[in-house]
Each structure stands twice: as structure tokens, then as C-alpha cells.
Amino acid sequence: MKVLPKRFYERDPALVAKELLGNVLVRRLGFNVLSGKIVETEAYYGGNDPASKAYKGRKRFNELMFLDVGKTFIYMVHGNWLLNIVAHVKSGVGAVLIRAIEPLEGVEAMLENRSVKNMRELTSGPGKLTRALAITKDLNGVDVTKKDSKLFVAEGRNENFQIGTSPRIGVKADLPQNLRFFIKGNMFVSKSS
DNA sequence: AGGAAGATCTACT
DNA sequence: GTAGATCTTCCTA
């Protein structure tokens, strides 16, 4: 299993967000390995992006977005932990929000973390997937470019799929460009349009 | 102390 | 399918 290198994240967040699709998020949890294919992402920028946590300047809780790329940036919204990976060009600011994954390994363990009737509900949303993979603030700042981390991103198989885009979801003030990316037709995408 | 926040669940029509 | 309550931090006063 190959891990995506740090330089992968040292680019424009929108590009990183788009190219993360189809790669695999891997969570080590005790003796278990839980993983899922990334099927939906959003890009966030810095000071000129009103929806970004970094919009109001560098604070202690968001400083990871200003620092090293390839690390997690995790925060709580409405009682849900949301998982981002820091990505930006050199000395820039930005991150990619992981919005949905398609479960691959460790489905039983995920089901223990979340009681759902429908498989589709397991990881089809940013707060859902963090709960399924037991991701909390404890994993904030973890380096996802190291394969002995508790959380990292591995290269997916090079499958062919179509990429859809849309405005970001749930943001009050969005930028004019489409910064949400998803795999068209995948069941686990949180919303199809 | 109070409120807002990149969402989710539940309970209805 | 849609509306409303509610989940927990961090920010701002």
C-alpha cells in the first residue's frame, strides 16, 4: 500500500481536493484497520475565503491551516468532528474537507461506532465518517503522509470515474467557483447534485 | 456567559 | 422530502 507523498498536498487546495477522490483513507484503530475510498471533498482557502476557518486570520485553533501540509485539521461543528487535510502551495493557507467515503475494510468495526439501518448512511457525510472511523480531536495534527500514523491516505487503484463539481454545502458565503468535488454516481456521496 | 458553527437525527406532512 | 431540535467546541463580549 503506497502513501500519497507530502508534495501531493503542496498545491492548490482545489486541485488536491479533486485528486484526492478515489484514494483511500486508512484508520488504524487498535488491532483493526478501517478504510474507505474518498468520494467527496471540498477545498477551503485562507483569508479571502469567507467560508474558511482561516478567514479571520491566524488563531490558535486554526494555525494548522497555515503550517505544514499533509496533516489533519480537525474541528467540531454542531456536535460533529469534521476531518480536513492541510493543503496549500508553499507559505499559503488552505485545507481540504473530506465529506464522504465509501467503506472498504473494517465495516464491522464501523458499524460498532455507528448504528445505522442502511449501509448508505454509514459514511455518507462529513460528521458520519468521522464517527464511523472514531476520528476526534485526538487525531488533530496527525501526519497523513506516514503509513505508521493512526490515520493516513493511501493511493487508490486507478479507476475510471467521472468527477462532478458543485458549490460547497452548508456555507453561508461561498466563493464564485465550484469548490466541492465528488465521484459521480457513487452511492456514498452526501448529495448528488 | 452567550451564540454561532463547513451537520445529523428524528418526526412528522 | 422537509422542518425543527440538538449535538459540542471555540470565539467574542
mmCIF file with all atom_site columns, C-alpha atoms (C1' of nucleotides) in Angstrom:
data_model
loop_
_atom_site.group_PDB
_atom_site.id
_atom_site.type_symbol
_atom_site.label_atom_id
_atom_site.label_alt_id
_atom_site.label_comp_id
_atom_site.label_asym_id
_atom_site.label_entity_id
_atom_site.label_seq_id
_atom_site.pdbx_PDB_ins_code
_atom_site.Cartn_x
_atom_site.Cartn_y
_atom_site.Cartn_z
_atom_site.occupancy
_atom_site.B_iso_or_equiv
_atom_site.pdbx_formal_charge
_atom_site.auth_seq_id
_atom_site.auth_comp_id
_atom_site.auth_asym_id
_atom_site.auth_atom_id
_atom_site.pdbx_PDB_model_num
ATOM 1   C CA    . MET A 1 1   ? 0.000   0.000  0.000   1.00 0.00 ? 1   MET A CA    1
ATOM 2   C CA    . LYS A 1 2   ? 1.504   3.270  -1.140  1.00 0.00 ? 2   LYS A CA    1
ATOM 3   C CA    . VAL A 1 3   ? 1.009   6.502  0.766   1.00 0.00 ? 3   VAL A CA    1
ATOM 4   C CA    . LEU A 1 4   ? 0.466   9.788  -1.014  1.00 0.00 ? 4   LEU A CA    1
ATOM 5   C CA    . PRO A 1 5   ? 3.622   11.890 -0.573  1.00 0.00 ? 5   PRO A CA    1
ATOM 6   C CA    . LYS A 1 6   ? 3.766   15.243 1.091   1.00 0.00 ? 6   LYS A CA    1
ATOM 7   C CA    . ARG A 1 7   ? 4.327   17.094 -2.164  1.00 0.00 ? 7   ARG A CA    1
ATOM 8   C CA    . PHE A 1 8   ? 0.880   15.903 -3.281  1.00 0.00 ? 8   PHE A CA    1
ATOM 9   C CA    . TYR A 1 9   ? -0.593  18.324 -0.739  1.00 0.00 ? 9   TYR A CA    1
ATOM 10  C CA    . GLU A 1 10  ? 1.709   21.202 -1.566  1.00 0.00 ? 10  GLU A CA    1
ATOM 11  C CA    . ARG A 1 11  ? -0.530  22.508 -4.318  1.00 0.00 ? 11  ARG A CA    1
ATOM 12  C CA    . ASP A 1 12  ? -3.694  24.494 -4.800  1.00 0.00 ? 12  ASP A CA    1
ATOM 13  C CA    . PRO A 1 13  ? -6.376  23.137 -2.427  1.00 0.00 ? 13  PRO A CA    1
ATOM 14  C CA    . ALA A 1 14  ? -8.937  22.776 -5.216  1.00 0.00 ? 14  ALA A CA    1
ATOM 15  C CA    . LEU A 1 15  ? -6.529  20.601 -7.192  1.00 0.00 ? 15  LEU A CA    1
ATOM 16  C CA    . VAL A 1 16  ? -5.709  18.495 -4.157  1.00 0.00 ? 16  VAL A CA    1
ATOM 17  C CA    . ALA A 1 17  ? -9.413  18.141 -3.335  1.00 0.00 ? 17  ALA A CA    1
ATOM 18  C CA    . LYS A 1 18  ? -10.166 16.911 -6.834  1.00 0.00 ? 18  LYS A CA    1
ATOM 19  C CA    . GLU A 1 19  ? -7.253  14.474 -6.963  1.00 0.00 ? 19  GLU A CA    1
ATOM 20  C CA    . LEU A 1 20  ? -7.945  13.027 -3.538  1.00 0.00 ? 20  LEU A CA    1
ATOM 21  C CA    . LEU A 1 21  ? -11.076 11.438 -4.978  1.00 0.00 ? 21  LEU A CA    1
ATOM 22  C CA    . GLY A 1 22  ? -10.595 7.708  -5.436  1.00 0.00 ? 22  GLY A CA    1
ATOM 23  C CA    . ASN A 1 23  ? -7.747  7.499  -2.927  1.00 0.00 ? 23  ASN A CA    1
ATOM 24  C CA    . VAL A 1 24  ? -8.118  5.653  0.325   1.00 0.00 ? 24  VAL A CA    1
ATOM 25  C CA    . LEU A 1 25  ? -8.404  6.965  3.842   1.00 0.00 ? 25  LEU A CA    1
ATOM 26  C CA    . VAL A 1 26  ? -6.947  4.468  6.311   1.00 0.00 ? 26  VAL A CA    1
ATOM 27  C CA    . ARG A 1 27  ? -7.558  4.469  10.059  1.00 0.00 ? 27  ARG A CA    1
ATOM 28  C CA    . ARG A 1 28  ? -5.630  2.248  12.449  1.00 0.00 ? 28  ARG A CA    1
ATOM 29  C CA    . LEU A 1 29  ? -7.745  1.540  15.479  1.00 0.00 ? 29  LEU A CA    1
ATOM 30  C CA    . GLY A 1 30  ? -6.310  -0.919 17.944  1.00 0.00 ? 30  GLY A CA    1
ATOM 31  C CA    . PHE A 1 31  ? -5.892  -4.154 16.043  1.00 0.00 ? 31  PHE A CA    1
ATOM 32  C CA    . ASN A 1 32  ? -8.328  -3.114 13.382  1.00 0.00 ? 32  ASN A CA    1
ATOM 33  C CA    . VAL A 1 33  ? -7.772  -1.329 10.129  1.00 0.00 ? 33  VAL A CA    1
ATOM 34  C CA    . LEU A 1 34  ? -10.689 0.672  8.853   1.00 0.00 ? 34  LEU A CA    1
ATOM 35  C CA    . SER A 1 35  ? -10.541 2.189  5.424   1.00 0.00 ? 35  SER A CA    1
ATOM 36  C CA    . GLY A 1 36  ? -12.673 3.849  2.834   1.00 0.00 ? 36  GLY A CA    1
ATOM 37  C CA    . LYS A 1 37  ? -12.424 5.330  -0.618  1.00 0.00 ? 37  LYS A CA    1
ATOM 38  C CA    . ILE A 1 38  ? -12.677 9.104  -0.692  1.00 0.00 ? 38  ILE A CA    1
ATOM 39  C CA    . VAL A 1 39  ? -15.702 10.014 -2.792  1.00 0.00 ? 39  VAL A CA    1
ATOM 40  C CA    . GLU A 1 40  ? -16.449 13.619 -1.844  1.00 0.00 ? 40  GLU A CA    1
ATOM 41  C CA    . THR A 1 41  ? -14.261 16.605 -0.864  1.00 0.00 ? 41  THR A CA    1
ATOM 42  C CA    . GLU A 1 42  ? -14.319 20.368 -0.581  1.00 0.00 ? 42  GLU A CA    1
ATOM 43  C CA    . ALA A 1 43  ? -11.479 22.899 -0.838  1.00 0.00 ? 43  ALA A CA    1
ATOM 44  C CA    . TYR A 1 44  ? -11.024 25.762 1.597   1.00 0.00 ? 44  TYR A CA    1
ATOM 45  C CA    . TYR A 1 45  ? -8.661  28.685 1.301   1.00 0.00 ? 45  TYR A CA    1
ATOM 46  C CA    . GLY A 1 46  ? -7.373  31.329 3.657   1.00 0.00 ? 46  GLY A CA    1
ATOM 47  C CA    . GLY A 1 47  ? -8.067  34.998 4.272   1.00 0.00 ? 47  GLY A CA    1
ATOM 48  C CA    . ASN A 1 48  ? -10.032 35.657 1.096   1.00 0.00 ? 48  ASN A CA    1
ATOM 49  C CA    . ASP A 1 49  ? -12.405 32.725 1.609   1.00 0.00 ? 49  ASP A CA    1
ATOM 50  C CA    . PRO A 1 50  ? -15.356 33.757 3.800   1.00 0.00 ? 50  PRO A CA    1
ATOM 51  C CA    . ALA A 1 51  ? -16.304 30.132 4.492   1.00 0.00 ? 51  ALA A CA    1
ATOM 52  C CA    . SER A 1 52  ? -12.847 29.178 5.696   1.00 0.00 ? 52  SER A CA    1
ATOM 53  C CA    . LYS A 1 53  ? -11.904 28.703 9.319   1.00 0.00 ? 53  LYS A CA    1
ATOM 54  C CA    . ALA A 1 54  ? -8.812  30.767 8.472   1.00 0.00 ? 54  ALA A CA    1
ATOM 55  C CA    . TYR A 1 55  ? -10.860 33.712 7.184   1.00 0.00 ? 55  TYR A CA    1
ATOM 56  C CA    . LYS A 1 56  ? -10.426 35.821 10.281  1.00 0.00 ? 56  LYS A CA    1
ATOM 57  C CA    . GLY A 1 57  ? -6.717  35.379 10.442  1.00 0.00 ? 57  GLY A CA    1
ATOM 58  C CA    . ARG A 1 58  ? -4.444  33.022 12.242  1.00 0.00 ? 58  ARG A CA    1
ATOM 59  C CA    . LYS A 1 59  ? -5.704  31.848 15.598  1.00 0.00 ? 59  LYS A CA    1
ATOM 60  C CA    . ARG A 1 60  ? -4.520  29.080 17.800  1.00 0.00 ? 60  ARG A CA    1
ATOM 61  C CA    . PHE A 1 61  ? -7.230  26.660 16.778  1.00 0.00 ? 61  PHE A CA    1
ATOM 62  C CA    . ASN A 1 62  ? -6.735  27.159 13.045  1.00 0.00 ? 62  ASN A CA    1
ATOM 63  C CA    . GLU A 1 63  ? -3.000  27.601 12.839  1.00 0.00 ? 63  GLU A CA    1
ATOM 64  C CA    . LEU A 1 64  ? -2.579  24.139 11.369  1.00 0.00 ? 64  LEU A CA    1
ATOM 65  C CA    . MET A 1 65  ? -4.058  25.507 8.150   1.00 0.00 ? 65  MET A CA    1
ATOM 66  C CA    . PHE A 1 66  ? -1.128  27.889 7.947   1.00 0.00 ? 66  PHE A CA    1
ATOM 67  C CA    . LEU A 1 67  ? 1.507   25.281 8.715   1.00 0.00 ? 67  LEU A CA    1
ATOM 68  C CA    . ASP A 1 68  ? 2.755   22.017 7.257   1.00 0.00 ? 68  ASP A CA    1
ATOM 69  C CA    . VAL A 1 69  ? 0.737   20.380 4.520   1.00 0.00 ? 69  VAL A CA    1
ATOM 70  C CA    . GLY A 1 70  ? -0.264  16.731 4.761   1.00 0.00 ? 70  GLY A CA    1
ATOM 71  C CA    . LYS A 1 71  ? -1.535  16.936 8.327   1.00 0.00 ? 71  LYS A CA    1
ATOM 72  C CA    . THR A 1 72  ? -5.041  16.590 9.631   1.00 0.00 ? 72  THR A CA    1
ATOM 73  C CA    . PHE A 1 73  ? -7.018  19.606 10.786  1.00 0.00 ? 73  PHE A CA    1
ATOM 74  C CA    . ILE A 1 74  ? -9.996  18.524 12.852  1.00 0.00 ? 74  ILE A CA    1
ATOM 75  C CA    . TYR A 1 75  ? -12.663 20.658 14.461  1.00 0.00 ? 75  TYR A CA    1
ATOM 76  C CA    . MET A 1 76  ? -16.142 20.371 15.858  1.00 0.00 ? 76  MET A CA    1
ATOM 77  C CA    . VAL A 1 77  ? -19.253 21.775 14.250  1.00 0.00 ? 77  VAL A CA    1
ATOM 78  C CA    . HIS A 1 78  ? -22.773 21.184 15.543  1.00 0.00 ? 78  HIS A CA    1
ATOM 79  C CA    . GLY A 1 79  ? -21.577 18.290 17.596  1.00 0.00 ? 79  GLY A CA    1
ATOM 80  C CA    . ASN A 1 80  ? -19.699 16.612 14.764  1.00 0.00 ? 80  ASN A CA    1
ATOM 81  C CA    . TRP A 1 81  ? -15.988 16.262 14.198  1.00 0.00 ? 81  TRP A CA    1
ATOM 82  C CA    . LEU A 1 82  ? -15.003 17.217 10.686  1.00 0.00 ? 82  LEU A CA    1
ATOM 83  C CA    . LEU A 1 83  ? -11.833 15.961 9.063   1.00 0.00 ? 83  LEU A CA    1
ATOM 84  C CA    . ASN A 1 84  ? -9.667  18.182 6.888   1.00 0.00 ? 84  ASN A CA    1
ATOM 85  C CA    . ILE A 1 85  ? -6.229  17.680 5.436   1.00 0.00 ? 85  ILE A CA    1
ATOM 86  C CA    . VAL A 1 86  ? -3.993  20.720 5.250   1.00 0.00 ? 86  VAL A CA    1
ATOM 87  C CA    . ALA A 1 87  ? -3.113  21.530 1.637   1.00 0.00 ? 87  ALA A CA    1
ATOM 88  C CA    . HIS A 1 88  ? -1.755  24.682 0.043   1.00 0.00 ? 88  HIS A CA    1
ATOM 89  C CA    . VAL A 1 89  ? 1.105   25.998 -2.034  1.00 0.00 ? 89  VAL A CA    1
ATOM 90  C CA    . LYS A 1 90  ? 4.268   26.956 -0.195  1.00 0.00 ? 90  LYS A CA    1
ATOM 91  C CA    . SER A 1 91  ? 3.604   29.526 2.542   1.00 0.00 ? 91  SER A CA    1
ATOM 92  C CA    . GLY A 1 92  ? -0.083  29.596 1.561   1.00 0.00 ? 92  GLY A CA    1
ATOM 93  C CA    . VAL A 1 93  ? -3.163  28.760 3.594   1.00 0.00 ? 93  VAL A CA    1
ATOM 94  C CA    . GLY A 1 94  ? -5.770  26.093 2.947   1.00 0.00 ? 94  GLY A CA    1
ATOM 95  C CA    . ALA A 1 95  ? -7.245  22.682 3.609   1.00 0.00 ? 95  ALA A CA    1
ATOM 96  C CA    . VAL A 1 96  ? -9.410  20.008 2.048   1.00 0.00 ? 96  VAL A CA    1
ATOM 97  C CA    . LEU A 1 97  ? -12.505 18.786 3.845   1.00 0.00 ? 97  LEU A CA    1
ATOM 98  C CA    . ILE A 1 98  ? -13.236 15.088 3.473   1.00 0.00 ? 98  ILE A CA    1
ATOM 99  C CA    . ARG A 1 99  ? -17.021 14.933 3.122   1.00 0.00 ? 99  ARG A CA    1
ATOM 100 C CA    . ALA A 1 100 ? -17.695 11.290 2.352   1.00 0.00 ? 100 ALA A CA    1
ATOM 101 C CA    . ILE A 1 101 ? -16.052 7.909  1.894   1.00 0.00 ? 101 ILE A CA    1
ATOM 102 C CA    . GLU A 1 102 ? -17.114 4.511  0.622   1.00 0.00 ? 102 GLU A CA    1
ATOM 103 C CA    . PRO A 1 103 ? -16.338 1.842  3.257   1.00 0.00 ? 103 PRO A CA    1
ATOM 104 C CA    . LEU A 1 104 ? -13.780 -0.770 2.198   1.00 0.00 ? 104 LEU A CA    1
ATOM 105 C CA    . GLU A 1 105 ? -12.165 -2.570 5.148   1.00 0.00 ? 105 GLU A CA    1
ATOM 106 C CA    . GLY A 1 106 ? -13.367 -2.865 8.716   1.00 0.00 ? 106 GLY A CA    1
ATOM 107 C CA    . VAL A 1 107 ? -17.041 -2.335 8.024   1.00 0.00 ? 107 VAL A CA    1
ATOM 108 C CA    . GLU A 1 108 ? -17.976 -4.336 11.141  1.00 0.00 ? 108 GLU A CA    1
ATOM 109 C CA    . ALA A 1 109 ? -15.905 -2.034 13.329  1.00 0.00 ? 109 ALA A CA    1
ATOM 110 C CA    . MET A 1 110 ? -17.524 0.997  11.730  1.00 0.00 ? 110 MET A CA    1
ATOM 111 C CA    . LEU A 1 111 ? -20.936 -0.441 12.436  1.00 0.00 ? 111 LEU A CA    1
ATOM 112 C CA    . GLU A 1 112 ? -19.980 -0.688 16.093  1.00 0.00 ? 112 GLU A CA    1
ATOM 113 C CA    . ASN A 1 113 ? -19.267 3.034  16.146  1.00 0.00 ? 113 ASN A CA    1
ATOM 114 C CA    . ARG A 1 114 ? -22.478 3.955  14.404  1.00 0.00 ? 114 ARG A CA    1
ATOM 115 C CA    . SER A 1 115 ? -25.802 2.231  14.485  1.00 0.00 ? 115 SER A CA    1
ATOM 116 C CA    . VAL A 1 116 ? -27.396 2.513  11.094  1.00 0.00 ? 116 VAL A CA    1
ATOM 117 C CA    . LYS A 1 117 ? -30.064 0.553  9.309   1.00 0.00 ? 117 LYS A CA    1
ATOM 118 C CA    . ASN A 1 118 ? -28.905 1.478  5.900   1.00 0.00 ? 118 ASN A CA    1
ATOM 119 C CA    . MET A 1 119 ? -25.304 0.891  4.779   1.00 0.00 ? 119 MET A CA    1
ATOM 120 C CA    . ARG A 1 120 ? -25.505 4.014  2.738   1.00 0.00 ? 120 ARG A CA    1
ATOM 121 C CA    . GLU A 1 121 ? -25.847 6.022  5.941   1.00 0.00 ? 121 GLU A CA    1
ATOM 122 C CA    . LEU A 1 122 ? -22.594 4.730  7.400   1.00 0.00 ? 122 LEU A CA    1
ATOM 123 C CA    . THR A 1 123 ? -20.118 7.207  5.942   1.00 0.00 ? 123 THR A CA    1
ATOM 124 C CA    . SER A 1 124 ? -22.109 9.434  3.591   1.00 0.00 ? 124 SER A CA    1
ATOM 125 C CA    . GLY A 1 125 ? -21.387 12.738 5.283   1.00 0.00 ? 125 GLY A CA    1
ATOM 126 C CA    . PRO A 1 126 ? -18.525 14.589 6.965   1.00 0.00 ? 126 PRO A CA    1
ATOM 127 C CA    . GLY A 1 127 ? -19.721 14.017 10.511  1.00 0.00 ? 127 GLY A CA    1
ATOM 128 C CA    . LYS A 1 128 ? -20.816 10.463 9.794   1.00 0.00 ? 128 LYS A CA    1
ATOM 129 C CA    . LEU A 1 129 ? -17.492 9.260  8.512   1.00 0.00 ? 129 LEU A CA    1
ATOM 130 C CA    . THR A 1 130 ? -15.551 10.707 11.429  1.00 0.00 ? 130 THR A CA    1
ATOM 131 C CA    . ARG A 1 131 ? -17.802 8.874  13.848  1.00 0.00 ? 131 ARG A CA    1
ATOM 132 C CA    . ALA A 1 132 ? -17.571 5.625  11.878  1.00 0.00 ? 132 ALA A CA    1
ATOM 133 C CA    . LEU A 1 133 ? -13.765 5.828  11.928  1.00 0.00 ? 133 LEU A CA    1
ATOM 134 C CA    . ALA A 1 134 ? -13.578 7.105  15.525  1.00 0.00 ? 134 ALA A CA    1
ATOM 135 C CA    . ILE A 1 135 ? -11.880 10.315 14.487  1.00 0.00 ? 135 ILE A CA    1
ATOM 136 C CA    . THR A 1 136 ? -11.783 13.020 17.150  1.00 0.00 ? 136 THR A CA    1
ATOM 137 C CA    . LYS A 1 137 ? -9.668  15.971 18.178  1.00 0.00 ? 137 LYS A CA    1
ATOM 138 C CA    . ASP A 1 138 ? -7.093  13.461 19.400  1.00 0.00 ? 138 ASP A CA    1
ATOM 139 C CA    . LEU A 1 139 ? -6.049  12.958 15.818  1.00 0.00 ? 139 LEU A CA    1
ATOM 140 C CA    . ASN A 1 140 ? -5.643  16.660 15.117  1.00 0.00 ? 140 ASN A CA    1
ATOM 141 C CA    . GLY A 1 141 ? -2.263  17.333 13.512  1.00 0.00 ? 141 GLY A CA    1
ATOM 142 C CA    . VAL A 1 142 ? -1.574  13.721 12.559  1.00 0.00 ? 142 VAL A CA    1
ATOM 143 C CA    . ASP A 1 143 ? 0.690   13.365 9.545   1.00 0.00 ? 143 ASP A CA    1
ATOM 144 C CA    . VAL A 1 144 ? -1.276  11.519 6.859   1.00 0.00 ? 144 VAL A CA    1
ATOM 145 C CA    . THR A 1 145 ? 1.801   11.030 4.690   1.00 0.00 ? 145 THR A CA    1
ATOM 146 C CA    . LYS A 1 146 ? 3.284   8.463  7.086   1.00 0.00 ? 146 LYS A CA    1
ATOM 147 C CA    . LYS A 1 147 ? 1.953   4.951  6.949   1.00 0.00 ? 147 LYS A CA    1
ATOM 148 C CA    . ASP A 1 148 ? 2.553   4.273  10.624  1.00 0.00 ? 148 ASP A CA    1
ATOM 149 C CA    . SER A 1 149 ? 0.208   7.123  11.556  1.00 0.00 ? 149 SER A CA    1
ATOM 150 C CA    . LYS A 1 150 ? -3.173  6.317  13.065  1.00 0.00 ? 150 LYS A CA    1
ATOM 151 C CA    . LEU A 1 151 ? -4.684  7.987  10.061  1.00 0.00 ? 151 LEU A CA    1
ATOM 152 C CA    . PHE A 1 152 ? -3.215  8.299  6.585   1.00 0.00 ? 152 PHE A CA    1
ATOM 153 C CA    . VAL A 1 153 ? -4.126  8.425  2.927   1.00 0.00 ? 153 VAL A CA    1
ATOM 154 C CA    . ALA A 1 154 ? -3.075  5.609  0.618   1.00 0.00 ? 154 ALA A CA    1
ATOM 155 C CA    . GLU A 1 155 ? -3.052  5.588  -3.128  1.00 0.00 ? 155 GLU A CA    1
ATOM 156 C CA    . GLY A 1 156 ? -6.225  4.152  -4.578  1.00 0.00 ? 156 GLY A CA    1
ATOM 157 C CA    . ARG A 1 157 ? -6.451  1.975  -7.630  1.00 0.00 ? 157 ARG A CA    1
ATOM 158 C CA    . ASN A 1 158 ? -6.559  3.969  -10.763 1.00 0.00 ? 158 ASN A CA    1
ATOM 159 C CA    . GLU A 1 159 ? -10.165 3.530  -11.571 1.00 0.00 ? 159 GLU A CA    1
ATOM 160 C CA    . ASN A 1 160 ? -12.015 5.494  -14.116 1.00 0.00 ? 160 ASN A CA    1
ATOM 161 C CA    . PHE A 1 161 ? -14.735 7.683  -12.794 1.00 0.00 ? 161 PHE A CA    1
ATOM 162 C CA    . GLN A 1 162 ? -16.385 10.937 -13.621 1.00 0.00 ? 162 GLN A CA    1
ATOM 163 C CA    . ILE A 1 163 ? -15.891 13.895 -11.345 1.00 0.00 ? 163 ILE A CA    1
ATOM 164 C CA    . GLY A 1 164 ? -18.768 16.200 -10.549 1.00 0.00 ? 164 GLY A CA    1
ATOM 165 C CA    . THR A 1 165 ? -18.468 19.647 -9.017  1.00 0.00 ? 165 THR A CA    1
ATOM 166 C CA    . SER A 1 166 ? -20.810 21.995 -7.175  1.00 0.00 ? 166 SER A CA    1
ATOM 167 C CA    . PRO A 1 167 ? -20.766 24.910 -4.785  1.00 0.00 ? 167 PRO A CA    1
ATOM 168 C CA    . ARG A 1 168 ? -19.793 23.936 -1.271  1.00 0.00 ? 168 ARG A CA    1
ATOM 169 C CA    . ILE A 1 169 ? -22.503 22.650 1.015   1.00 0.00 ? 169 ILE A CA    1
ATOM 170 C CA    . GLY A 1 170 ? -23.793 24.482 4.037   1.00 0.00 ? 170 GLY A CA    1
ATOM 171 C CA    . VAL A 1 171 ? -21.618 27.559 3.749   1.00 0.00 ? 171 VAL A CA    1
ATOM 172 C CA    . LYS A 1 172 ? -23.153 30.977 4.283   1.00 0.00 ? 172 LYS A CA    1
ATOM 173 C CA    . ALA A 1 173 ? -20.885 32.917 1.968   1.00 0.00 ? 173 ALA A CA    1
ATOM 174 C CA    . ASP A 1 174 ? -19.251 30.945 -0.796  1.00 0.00 ? 174 ASP A CA    1
ATOM 175 C CA    . LEU A 1 175 ? -16.667 31.870 -3.379  1.00 0.00 ? 175 LEU A CA    1
ATOM 176 C CA    . PRO A 1 176 ? -17.831 32.090 -7.001  1.00 0.00 ? 176 PRO A CA    1
ATOM 177 C CA    . GLN A 1 177 ? -16.054 28.934 -8.142  1.00 0.00 ? 177 GLN A CA    1
ATOM 178 C CA    . ASN A 1 178 ? -17.223 25.373 -7.504  1.00 0.00 ? 178 ASN A CA    1
ATOM 179 C CA    . LEU A 1 179 ? -15.076 24.011 -4.714  1.00 0.00 ? 179 LEU A CA    1
ATOM 180 C CA    . ARG A 1 180 ? -16.877 20.764 -3.992  1.00 0.00 ? 180 ARG A CA    1
ATOM 181 C CA    . PHE A 1 181 ? -15.803 17.644 -5.867  1.00 0.00 ? 181 PHE A CA    1
ATOM 182 C CA    . PHE A 1 182 ? -17.350 14.191 -5.887  1.00 0.00 ? 182 PHE A CA    1
ATOM 183 C CA    . ILE A 1 183 ? -17.386 10.939 -7.777  1.00 0.00 ? 183 ILE A CA    1
ATOM 184 C CA    . LYS A 1 184 ? -20.414 10.933 -9.994  1.00 0.00 ? 184 LYS A CA    1
ATOM 185 C CA    . GLY A 1 185 ? -22.908 8.222  -9.299  1.00 0.00 ? 185 GLY A CA    1
ATOM 186 C CA    . ASN A 1 186 ? -21.253 6.966  -6.121  1.00 0.00 ? 186 ASN A CA    1
ATOM 187 C CA    . MET A 1 187 ? -23.800 5.920  -3.523  1.00 0.00 ? 187 MET A CA    1
ATOM 188 C CA    . PHE A 1 188 ? -21.949 7.444  -0.627  1.00 0.00 ? 188 PHE A CA    1
ATOM 189 C CA    . VAL A 1 189 ? -21.821 10.990 -1.904  1.00 0.00 ? 189 VAL A CA    1
ATOM 190 C CA    . SER A 1 190 ? -23.842 13.049 0.580   1.00 0.00 ? 190 SER A CA    1
ATOM 191 C CA    . LYS A 1 191 ? -25.912 14.819 -2.058  1.00 0.00 ? 191 LYS A CA    1
ATOM 192 C CA    . SER A 1 192 ? -25.968 14.010 -5.717  1.00 0.00 ? 192 SER A CA    1
ATOM 193 C CA    . SER A 1 193 ? -26.035 17.497 -7.165  1.00 0.00 ? 193 SER A CA    1
ATOM 194 C "C1'" . DA  B 2 1   ? -21.998 33.873 29.635  1.00 0.00 ? 1   DA  B "C1'" 1
ATOM 195 C "C1'" . DG  B 2 2   ? -23.894 33.507 25.114  1.00 0.00 ? 2   DG  B "C1'" 1
ATOM 196 C "C1'" . DG  B 2 3   ? -24.042 32.371 20.426  1.00 0.00 ? 3   DG  B "C1'" 1
ATOM 197 C "C1'" . DA  B 2 4   ? -22.585 30.547 16.084  1.00 0.00 ? 4   DA  B "C1'" 1
ATOM 198 C "C1'" . DA  B 2 5   ? -20.840 26.819 13.615  1.00 0.00 ? 5   DA  B "C1'" 1
ATOM 199 C "C1'" . DG  B 2 6   ? -18.377 23.613 6.645   1.00 0.00 ? 6   DG  B "C1'" 1
ATOM 200 C "C1'" . DA  B 2 7   ? -24.239 18.749 10.288  1.00 0.00 ? 7   DA  B "C1'" 1
ATOM 201 C "C1'" . DT  B 2 8   ? -27.296 14.927 11.709  1.00 0.00 ? 8   DT  B "C1'" 1
ATOM 202 C "C1'" . DC  B 2 9   ? -31.219 12.739 13.523  1.00 0.00 ? 9   DC  B "C1'" 1
ATOM 203 C "C1'" . DT  B 2 10  ? -35.976 12.339 14.210  1.00 0.00 ? 10  DT  B "C1'" 1
ATOM 204 C "C1'" . DA  B 2 11  ? -40.572 13.080 13.453  1.00 0.00 ? 11  DA  B "C1'" 1
ATOM 205 C "C1'" . DC  B 2 12  ? -43.669 14.474 11.042  1.00 0.00 ? 12  DC  B "C1'" 1
ATOM 206 C "C1'" . DT  B 2 13  ? -46.569 16.071 6.423   1.00 0.00 ? 13  DT  B "C1'" 1
ATOM 207 C "C1'" . DG  C 3 1   ? -38.963 15.034 1.392   1.00 0.00 ? 1   DG  C "C1'" 1
ATOM 208 C "C1'" . DT  C 3 2   ? -38.733 18.796 4.659   1.00 0.00 ? 2   DT  C "C1'" 1
ATOM 209 C "C1'" . DA  C 3 3   ? -38.670 21.175 9.150   1.00 0.00 ? 3   DA  C "C1'" 1
ATOM 210 C "C1'" . DG  C 3 4   ? -37.035 21.609 13.766  1.00 0.00 ? 4   DG  C "C1'" 1
ATOM 211 C "C1'" . DA  C 3 5   ? -34.368 20.158 17.761  1.00 0.00 ? 5   DA  C "C1'" 1
ATOM 212 C "C1'" . DT  C 3 6   ? -29.982 19.136 19.255  1.00 0.00 ? 6   DT  C "C1'" 1
ATOM 213 C "C1'" . DC  C 3 7   ? -25.283 17.523 19.209  1.00 0.00 ? 7   DC  C "C1'" 1
ATOM 214 C "C1'" . DT  C 3 8   ? -20.060 20.287 21.481  1.00 0.00 ? 8   DT  C "C1'" 1
ATOM 215 C "C1'" . DT  C 3 9   ? -16.350 23.359 20.979  1.00 0.00 ? 9   DT  C "C1'" 1
ATOM 216 C "C1'" . DC  C 3 10  ? -14.249 27.884 20.320  1.00 0.00 ? 10  DC  C "C1'" 1
ATOM 217 C "C1'" . DC  C 3 11  ? -14.810 32.747 19.685  1.00 0.00 ? 11  DC  C "C1'" 1
ATOM 218 C "C1'" . DT  C 3 12  ? -16.382 37.308 21.297  1.00 0.00 ? 12  DT  C "C1'" 1
ATOM 219 C "C1'" . DA  C 3 13  ? -18.321 40.200 24.590  1.00 0.00 ? 13  DA  C "C1'" 1
#
